[in-house]
């Protein structure tokens, strides 16, 4: 194995690993720690209160989620990115985790080593048209669905997210509730989940940070008996809620490029009942780790079949498919190919990767 010098650029919203929500931060931290375990020389550009086994490069002592004076947040993200690019000669590859958008594209033709982008949301056609000004800049998609949305850009490869499956406790016998875990937005389908649970005469627990959407649209439906609100949960409480649920409800209205909570639920042995949107079919093994439905009525009527799935088999399949080190090893393969391609050309930043 070639020992690579890798710069990981995390968002600087909060410390890594995040104490609450923060899927981009969590994935970045898991990838960084895994790369160190594999023997690579890793520098993590993150906040000063980050905990990591990599070499920490901290431009700021803490993140802007915790300090209202850190405004505008975009400038803080840009300067953190610039700090890595300024040290590019120390690295073989720089990997930018784009929590909001790939501002790293502006450095694509200035950076002397490969600068890789991982995007964590579903881009709009307008965004992709803008990013197409840098057609040579390499992206790694987090699903085939996201790669499809990035069509026309340099999608160098696709790597599904991984999780620390050891940190999720298997539970053979669940409690008497279903669970919704995710941000409170129309796109996440929390109101749909409540409606499904009520019509199926099931108790539902909601877990996510309180926001204006919750206060205006969700809170009036929380009765403390059939619809319960757990608030924003830390890891231990999240694992307990996931493991105790008969199923995770995922009636997502807007397609997502992955859906980390699906893998987390499965790692506890909890099957998923999901609508067929976005990358759902890439994450759920139909009839093994969950069921996929075309509409809310069929989802509600299909819940008994979801509850009947073998929870041990759900857990085993999640460990097989979504272990963090599988993700790490696939990214190492991407880095090695990028570095090899860059050293074989006169202009390393102009790479012809595999297009979506």
Short mmCIF file of C-alpha atoms in Angstrom, two decimals:
data_model
loop_
_atom_site.label_atom_id
_atom_site.label_comp_id
_atom_site.label_asym_id
_atom_site.label_seq_id
_atom_site.Cartn_x
_atom_site.Cartn_y
_atom_site.Cartn_z
CA UNK A 1 0.00 0.00 0.00
CA UNK A 2 1.19 3.49 -0.87
CA UNK A 3 1.14 5.82 2.13
CA UNK A 4 -0.70 8.92 0.98
CA UNK A 5 -0.49 12.44 2.35
CA UNK A 6 -4.13 13.49 2.55
CA UNK A 7 -5.75 16.77 3.55
CA UNK A 8 -9.35 16.40 4.71
CA UNK A 9 -11.28 19.67 4.82
CA UNK A 10 -14.25 19.53 7.18
CA UNK A 11 -17.01 22.09 7.54
CA UNK A 12 -16.23 24.53 10.34
CA UNK A 13 -19.76 24.78 11.71
CA UNK A 14 -19.02 22.62 14.74
CA UNK A 15 -16.47 20.28 16.27
CA UNK A 16 -15.85 16.76 15.00
CA UNK A 17 -17.31 14.34 15.84
CA UNK A 18 -20.55 16.31 16.21
CA UNK A 19 -22.33 15.98 19.54
CA UNK A 20 -25.74 16.25 17.92
CA UNK A 21 -26.88 16.48 14.33
CA UNK A 22 -24.27 16.93 11.63
CA UNK A 23 -24.09 14.13 9.06
CA UNK A 24 -21.41 15.83 6.94
CA UNK A 25 -19.23 16.34 10.00
CA UNK A 26 -19.77 12.73 11.10
CA UNK A 27 -18.87 11.26 7.70
CA UNK A 28 -15.77 13.47 7.49
CA UNK A 29 -14.65 12.37 10.97
CA UNK A 30 -15.23 8.66 10.27
CA UNK A 31 -13.33 8.91 7.00
CA UNK A 32 -10.44 10.77 8.62
CA UNK A 33 -10.13 8.31 11.51
CA UNK A 34 -10.31 5.37 9.12
CA UNK A 35 -7.59 6.78 6.90
CA UNK A 36 -5.32 7.13 9.92
CA UNK A 37 -6.09 3.52 10.90
CA UNK A 38 -5.06 2.45 7.40
CA UNK A 39 -1.67 4.11 7.94
CA UNK A 40 -2.04 7.25 5.84
CA UNK A 41 -0.63 10.67 6.77
CA UNK A 42 -3.77 12.73 7.30
CA UNK A 43 -4.19 16.40 8.14
CA UNK A 44 -7.68 17.45 9.14
CA UNK A 45 -8.68 21.10 8.64
CA UNK A 46 -11.40 21.60 11.24
CA UNK A 47 -12.23 23.56 14.39
CA UNK A 48 -9.81 23.66 17.31
CA UNK A 49 -12.20 21.75 19.60
CA UNK A 50 -12.22 18.76 17.23
CA UNK A 51 -11.11 15.36 18.55
CA UNK A 52 -9.08 13.41 16.03
CA UNK A 53 -6.17 11.02 15.67
CA UNK A 54 -5.09 12.90 12.53
CA UNK A 55 -2.90 16.00 12.53
CA UNK A 56 -5.30 18.84 13.31
CA UNK A 57 -5.01 22.15 11.43
CA UNK A 58 -7.37 24.58 13.14
CA UNK A 59 -7.92 28.06 11.74
CA UNK A 60 -10.69 28.73 14.29
CA UNK A 61 -11.03 27.57 17.92
CA UNK A 62 -14.70 26.64 17.50
CA UNK A 63 -17.49 26.62 14.93
CA UNK A 64 -19.98 29.23 13.80
CA UNK A 65 -22.98 27.23 15.00
CA UNK A 66 -21.82 28.17 18.49
CA UNK A 67 -20.70 31.76 17.91
CA UNK A 68 -23.02 34.30 16.33
CA UNK A 69 -20.13 36.70 15.79
CA UNK A 70 -18.67 34.32 13.17
CA UNK A 71 -20.45 35.89 10.22
CA UNK A 72 -20.66 35.53 7.29
CA UNK A 73 -20.22 31.80 7.66
CA UNK A 74 -19.22 31.41 4.00
CA UNK A 75 -16.05 33.41 4.57
CA UNK A 76 -15.06 31.16 7.48
CA UNK A 77 -15.54 28.10 5.28
CA UNK A 78 -13.58 29.71 2.43
CA UNK A 79 -10.62 30.65 4.60
CA UNK A 80 -10.49 27.14 6.09
CA UNK A 81 -10.36 25.76 2.55
CA UNK A 82 -7.74 28.32 1.52
CA UNK A 83 -5.54 27.29 4.45
CA UNK A 84 -5.35 23.77 3.00
CA UNK A 85 -4.74 24.90 -0.57
CA UNK A 86 -1.93 27.21 0.61
CA UNK A 87 -0.19 24.10 1.98
CA UNK A 88 -0.90 21.97 -1.10
CA UNK A 89 2.78 21.05 -1.58
CA UNK A 90 2.56 19.04 1.67
CA UNK A 91 -0.18 16.75 0.31
CA UNK A 92 -0.79 14.24 -2.45
CA UNK A 93 -4.52 14.97 -2.52
CA UNK A 94 -6.92 17.45 -0.91
CA UNK A 95 -10.49 16.35 -0.20
CA UNK A 96 -13.16 19.02 0.40
CA UNK A 97 -16.39 17.97 2.11
CA UNK A 98 -18.98 20.36 0.68
CA UNK A 99 -21.65 20.81 3.32
CA UNK A 100 -23.46 23.49 1.34
CA UNK A 101 -21.87 23.86 -2.09
CA UNK A 102 -18.46 23.13 -3.66
CA UNK A 103 -16.77 26.48 -3.15
CA UNK A 104 -13.57 24.51 -3.71
CA UNK A 105 -14.21 24.77 -7.47
CA UNK A 106 -12.74 28.27 -7.38
CA UNK A 107 -9.38 26.72 -6.44
CA UNK A 108 -9.53 23.88 -9.01
CA UNK A 109 -7.14 25.52 -11.48
CA UNK A 110 -4.90 27.02 -8.81
CA UNK A 111 -4.20 23.94 -6.70
CA UNK A 112 -1.11 21.98 -7.81
CA UNK A 113 -2.44 18.64 -6.47
CA UNK A 114 -5.80 16.93 -7.05
CA UNK A 115 -8.61 18.74 -5.25
CA UNK A 116 -11.56 16.38 -4.82
CA UNK A 117 -15.13 17.43 -3.97
CA UNK A 118 -17.74 15.37 -2.14
CA UNK A 119 -21.17 16.96 -2.19
CA UNK A 120 -23.71 16.02 0.48
CA UNK A 121 -26.99 17.25 -0.97
CA UNK A 122 -29.05 16.88 -4.14
CA UNK A 123 -28.00 19.71 -6.45
CA UNK A 124 -30.42 21.65 -8.61
CA UNK A 125 -29.95 21.89 -12.40
CA UNK A 126 -29.07 25.57 -11.92
CA UNK A 127 -26.27 24.67 -9.50
CA UNK A 128 -24.86 22.04 -11.84
CA UNK A 129 -24.88 24.49 -14.75
CA UNK A 130 -22.87 26.94 -12.67
CA UNK A 131 -20.39 24.29 -11.54
CA UNK A 132 -19.92 23.18 -15.16
CA UNK A 133 -17.56 26.16 -15.55
CA UNK A 134 -15.02 23.72 -14.05
CA UNK A 135 -15.75 20.49 -15.96
CA UNK A 136 -12.33 19.07 -15.10
CA UNK A 137 -12.78 19.27 -11.31
CA UNK A 138 -13.28 15.76 -9.88
CA UNK A 139 -16.31 14.89 -7.76
CA UNK A 140 -17.09 11.73 -5.82
CA UNK A 141 -20.83 11.08 -5.73
CA UNK A 142 -22.38 9.52 -2.63
CA UNK A 143 -24.89 7.52 -4.68
CA UNK A 144 -25.74 6.71 -8.27
CA UNK A 145 -28.74 9.00 -7.85
CA UNK A 146 -26.49 11.92 -6.97
CA UNK A 147 -24.14 11.02 -9.83
CA UNK A 148 -27.13 11.24 -12.17
CA UNK A 149 -27.91 14.73 -10.90
CA UNK A 150 -24.27 15.72 -11.45
CA UNK A 151 -24.42 14.69 -15.10
CA UNK A 152 -21.98 16.66 -17.24
CA UNK A 153 -19.49 17.16 -14.42
CA UNK A 154 -16.41 15.05 -13.76
CA UNK A 155 -17.89 12.38 -11.48
CA UNK A 156 -14.72 10.42 -10.84
CA UNK A 157 -16.41 7.67 -8.83
CA UNK A 158 -19.32 6.85 -6.50
CA UNK A 159 -18.76 5.91 -2.84
CA UNK A 160 -21.71 5.18 -0.57
CA UNK A 161 -21.50 6.51 2.97
CA UNK A 162 -20.35 4.31 5.82
CA UNK A 163 -21.09 4.33 9.54
CA UNK A 164 -19.43 2.94 12.66
CA UNK A 165 -21.67 -0.11 12.89
CA UNK A 166 -20.05 -1.11 16.20
CA UNK A 167 -21.49 2.07 17.72
CA UNK A 168 -25.06 0.94 16.96
CA UNK A 169 -26.46 -1.70 19.32
CA UNK A 170 -28.55 -4.53 17.89
CA UNK A 171 -31.93 -4.96 19.54
CA UNK A 172 -33.84 -8.18 18.90
CA UNK A 173 -37.15 -7.13 20.46
CA UNK A 174 -38.35 -3.57 19.76
CA UNK A 175 -40.76 -1.39 21.69
CA UNK A 176 -44.26 -0.40 20.66
CA UNK A 177 -43.60 2.62 18.46
CA UNK A 178 -42.37 3.73 15.06
CA UNK A 179 -39.78 6.46 14.67
CA UNK A 180 -39.21 9.56 12.57
CA UNK A 181 -35.65 10.89 12.82
CA UNK A 182 -34.62 13.78 10.63
CA UNK A 183 -34.83 17.53 10.13
CA UNK A 184 -38.27 19.11 10.28
CA UNK A 185 -38.98 20.15 6.69
CA UNK A 186 -41.65 19.42 4.10
CA UNK A 187 -39.08 17.44 2.12
CA UNK A 188 -38.34 15.06 5.00
CA UNK A 189 -42.01 14.15 5.32
CA UNK A 190 -42.54 14.49 9.07
CA UNK A 191 -46.21 15.44 8.68
CA UNK A 192 -46.68 12.47 6.38
CA UNK A 193 -45.06 10.18 8.96
CA UNK A 194 -47.44 11.43 11.65
CA UNK A 195 -50.43 10.89 9.37
CA UNK A 196 -49.30 7.37 8.47
CA UNK A 197 -48.80 6.43 12.12
CA UNK A 198 -52.18 7.83 13.17
CA UNK A 199 -54.06 6.01 10.44
CA UNK A 200 -52.21 2.79 11.32
CA UNK A 201 -53.05 3.34 15.03
CA UNK A 202 -49.37 3.40 15.95
CA UNK A 203 -47.45 5.47 18.44
CA UNK A 204 -44.77 7.61 16.81
CA UNK A 205 -41.74 9.33 18.29
CA UNK A 206 -40.17 12.31 16.52
CA UNK A 207 -36.52 13.20 17.03
CA UNK A 208 -34.85 16.29 15.55
CA UNK A 209 -33.80 19.80 16.60
CA UNK A 210 -36.65 22.22 17.19
CA UNK A 211 -37.00 24.90 14.52
CA UNK A 212 -39.64 27.25 13.12
CA UNK A 213 -41.17 24.46 11.02
CA UNK A 214 -41.55 22.33 14.14
CA UNK A 215 -43.11 25.13 16.15
CA UNK A 216 -45.55 26.13 13.40
CA UNK A 217 -46.56 22.80 11.86
CA UNK A 218 -45.44 19.87 14.00
CA UNK A 219 -45.85 20.97 17.62
CA UNK A 220 -49.66 21.33 17.36
CA UNK A 221 -49.80 17.60 16.48
CA UNK A 222 -47.67 16.44 19.41
CA UNK A 223 -50.05 15.13 22.10
CA UNK A 224 -47.61 13.29 24.38
CA UNK A 225 -49.45 10.02 23.94
CA UNK A 226 -49.72 9.02 20.29
CA UNK A 227 -47.26 11.58 18.91
CA UNK A 228 -44.23 12.23 21.11
CA UNK A 229 -41.33 14.63 20.62
CA UNK A 230 -37.88 13.57 21.87
CA UNK A 231 -36.06 16.73 20.77
CA UNK A 232 -32.55 16.72 19.36
CA UNK A 233 -30.81 13.56 20.51
CA UNK A 234 -27.17 12.68 21.12
CA UNK A 235 -25.67 9.45 19.90
CA UNK A 236 -26.63 7.26 22.86
CA UNK A 237 -30.25 8.39 22.83
CA UNK A 238 -30.40 8.06 19.06
CA UNK A 239 -29.21 4.46 19.24
CA UNK A 240 -31.76 3.70 21.96
CA UNK A 241 -34.60 5.22 19.93
CA UNK A 242 -33.57 3.48 16.71
CA UNK A 243 -33.15 0.11 18.37
CA UNK A 244 -36.47 0.36 20.19
CA UNK A 245 -38.50 1.24 17.10
CA UNK A 246 -40.56 -1.37 15.28
CA UNK A 247 -39.60 0.49 12.10
CA UNK A 248 -38.13 3.74 10.91
CA UNK A 249 -40.64 5.69 8.84
CA UNK A 250 -39.06 7.45 5.87
CA UNK A 251 -41.87 9.00 3.82
CA UNK A 252 -39.43 11.43 2.23
CA UNK A 253 -41.09 13.85 -0.19
CA UNK A 254 -37.97 15.21 -1.89
CA UNK A 255 -35.40 12.68 -3.07
CA UNK A 256 -32.17 12.61 -1.07
CA UNK A 257 -28.73 11.54 -2.32
CA UNK A 258 -28.26 8.97 0.46
CA UNK A 259 -30.15 9.00 3.78
CA UNK A 260 -27.68 8.23 6.58
CA UNK A 261 -30.43 7.52 9.11
CA UNK A 262 -31.50 4.51 7.03
CA UNK A 263 -28.14 2.80 7.51
CA UNK A 264 -28.10 3.76 11.19
CA UNK A 265 -31.53 2.23 11.79
CA UNK A 266 -30.54 -0.97 9.98
CA UNK A 267 -27.38 -1.25 12.08
CA UNK A 268 -29.67 -1.52 15.14
CA UNK A 269 -31.70 -4.23 13.40
CA UNK A 270 -34.59 -1.88 12.74
CA UNK A 271 -36.20 -2.20 9.30
CA UNK A 272 -37.20 0.82 7.22
CA UNK A 273 -40.50 1.68 5.58
CA UNK A 274 -39.70 4.21 2.85
CA UNK A 275 -41.18 5.94 -0.15
CA UNK A 276 -39.41 5.35 -3.44
CA UNK A 277 -37.52 8.63 -3.74
CA UNK A 278 -33.91 9.59 -4.42
CA UNK A 279 -31.31 6.99 -3.47
CA UNK A 280 -33.67 4.85 -1.34
CA UNK A 281 -33.26 1.79 -3.59
CA UNK A 282 -29.48 2.02 -3.28
CA UNK A 283 -29.61 1.95 0.51
CA UNK A 284 -32.51 -0.40 1.29
CA UNK A 285 -32.40 -4.04 0.20
CA UNK A 286 -36.04 -4.64 -0.64
CA UNK A 287 -37.51 -7.37 1.53
CA UNK A 288 -34.32 -7.72 3.58
CA UNK A 289 -33.60 -4.44 5.39
CA UNK A 290 -36.91 -2.76 4.66
CA UNK A 291 -39.71 -2.21 2.20
CA UNK A 292 -40.04 0.44 -0.48
CA UNK A 293 -43.44 1.82 -1.43
CA UNK A 294 -44.81 3.97 -4.23
CA UNK A 295 -47.21 5.99 -2.08
CA UNK A 296 -48.21 6.64 1.51
CA UNK A 297 -51.26 4.41 1.46
CA UNK A 298 -49.28 1.38 0.33
CA UNK A 299 -46.62 2.21 2.92
CA UNK A 300 -49.20 2.29 5.68
CA UNK A 301 -50.83 -0.95 4.53
CA UNK A 302 -47.41 -2.58 4.15
CA UNK A 303 -46.20 -1.88 7.69
CA UNK A 304 -47.03 -5.39 9.00
CA UNK A 305 -44.69 -6.82 6.34
CA UNK A 306 -41.98 -4.41 7.46
CA UNK A 307 -42.45 -5.38 11.12
CA UNK A 308 -42.15 -9.06 10.14
CA UNK A 309 -38.64 -8.70 8.68
CA UNK A 310 -35.84 -10.58 10.48
CA UNK A 311 -34.08 -7.96 12.60
CA UNK A 312 -30.88 -10.01 12.87
CA UNK A 313 -30.72 -10.22 9.09
CA UNK A 314 -31.31 -6.46 8.88
CA UNK A 315 -28.35 -5.86 11.19
CA UNK A 316 -26.05 -8.31 9.39
CA UNK A 317 -26.77 -6.76 6.01
CA UNK A 318 -26.12 -3.26 7.35
CA UNK A 319 -22.74 -4.31 8.74
CA UNK A 320 -21.85 -5.94 5.42
CA UNK A 321 -22.79 -2.95 3.27
CA UNK A 322 -22.24 0.13 5.40
CA UNK A 323 -19.22 -0.40 7.61
CA UNK A 324 -17.03 2.70 7.78
CA UNK A 325 -13.87 0.91 6.65
CA UNK A 326 -15.54 -0.15 3.40
CA UNK A 327 -16.12 3.55 2.71
CA UNK A 328 -12.53 4.37 3.71
CA UNK A 329 -11.01 1.74 1.43
CA UNK A 330 -13.10 2.89 -1.53
CA UNK A 331 -11.98 6.48 -1.00
CA UNK A 332 -8.35 5.34 -0.81
CA UNK A 333 -8.84 3.73 -4.22
CA UNK A 334 -10.17 7.03 -5.55
CA UNK A 335 -7.23 8.97 -4.10
CA UNK A 336 -4.69 6.55 -5.57
CA UNK A 337 -6.22 6.81 -9.05
CA UNK A 338 -6.39 10.60 -8.82
CA UNK A 339 -2.77 10.86 -7.74
CA UNK A 340 -1.64 8.43 -10.44
CA UNK A 341 -3.55 10.39 -13.09
CA UNK A 342 -2.18 13.74 -11.90
CA UNK A 343 1.42 12.56 -11.98
CA UNK A 344 1.00 11.25 -15.49
CA UNK A 345 -0.11 14.59 -16.97
CA UNK A 346 1.48 17.96 -17.48
CA UNK A 347 -1.37 19.74 -15.69
CA UNK A 348 -2.46 17.63 -12.72
CA UNK A 349 -5.60 19.57 -12.05
CA UNK A 350 -7.13 18.70 -15.42
CA UNK A 351 -8.35 15.16 -14.87
CA UNK A 352 -10.56 13.07 -17.12
CA UNK A 353 -12.43 10.95 -14.61
CA UNK A 354 -15.41 8.68 -15.14
CA UNK A 355 -18.42 10.81 -16.00
CA UNK A 356 -21.90 10.16 -14.71
#
